[in-house]
Amino acid sequence: MSLDRILADAAGQLQAPGLAAAVVAGDEVVFARGYGWADRDRRRPMTADVPVQLGSLTKLLTALALLEAGALKPDLAPVR
């Protein structure tokens, strides 16, 4: 199944009005697409360049960047 189909299905299952996704390899955007609506009332479709609020997603992105840079070493010891 293609990434495009997976994301289109996910947008439907989440019942989200709109979803945008991008995949970056190195310094190049290799996939960018929007699904659904950026504004349902005005029938404005979601595209990859529609600005959206990220909410708490920035915490995950910051942690991933720190892990990739080797600046964060997770402790995988079991919690007691």
XYZ file of C-alpha atoms in Angstrom:
80
model
C 0.000 0.000 0.000
C 1.327 3.441 -0.881
C 2.013 6.177 1.656
C -0.548 8.330 -0.129
C -3.252 5.666 0.355
C -2.273 5.104 4.010
C -2.554 8.818 4.780
C -5.824 9.213 2.893
C -7.280 6.274 4.848
C -5.954 7.677 8.142
C -7.547 11.062 7.453
C -10.890 9.325 6.991
C -10.538 7.125 10.078
C -9.516 10.036 12.291
C -12.522 12.007 11.088
C -10.216 15.016 10.971
C -11.302 17.867 8.728
C -7.816 18.019 7.228
C -4.385 16.472 7.427
C -1.017 17.483 5.949
C 2.081 15.308 5.730
C 5.609 15.635 4.425
C 8.575 13.301 4.113
C 12.094 14.703 4.009
C 15.199 12.788 2.902
C 18.373 14.681 3.645
C 17.685 18.255 2.597
C 14.986 17.388 0.068
C 11.208 17.162 0.479
C 10.342 13.933 -1.328
C 6.624 13.858 -0.506
C 4.204 16.589 0.567
C 0.433 16.437 0.364
C -2.725 17.615 2.062
C -5.911 15.642 2.603
C -9.412 16.887 3.360
C -10.225 20.498 4.149
C -8.278 23.409 5.577
C -11.628 25.207 5.874
C -14.749 23.115 5.290
C -17.150 26.051 5.335
C -15.249 27.914 2.618
C -14.451 24.639 0.800
C -10.727 25.414 0.946
C -8.774 22.174 0.477
C -5.885 21.213 2.727
C -2.533 21.389 0.985
C 0.981 20.729 2.228
C 1.645 24.464 2.553
C -1.411 25.466 4.628
C -0.186 26.777 8.013
C -1.491 24.705 10.940
C -0.987 24.720 14.688
C 1.437 22.016 15.772
C 0.400 21.854 19.424
C 2.495 19.391 21.399
C 4.060 17.904 18.281
C 7.019 20.259 18.673
C 8.116 18.325 21.798
C 8.406 15.134 19.755
C 10.252 16.893 16.934
C 12.692 18.509 19.372
C 13.406 15.161 21.052
C 13.943 13.490 17.666
C 16.354 16.233 16.564
C 18.317 15.877 19.813
C 18.475 12.093 19.428
C 19.653 12.392 15.813
C 22.332 14.901 16.832
C 23.548 12.583 19.596
C 22.793 15.235 22.213
C 20.232 13.066 24.000
C 20.918 9.568 25.294
C 17.737 7.784 26.371
C 17.945 5.636 29.488
C 16.267 2.377 28.542
C 16.404 0.936 32.062
C 13.056 -0.425 33.274
C 11.011 1.836 35.516
C 10.649 0.439 39.052
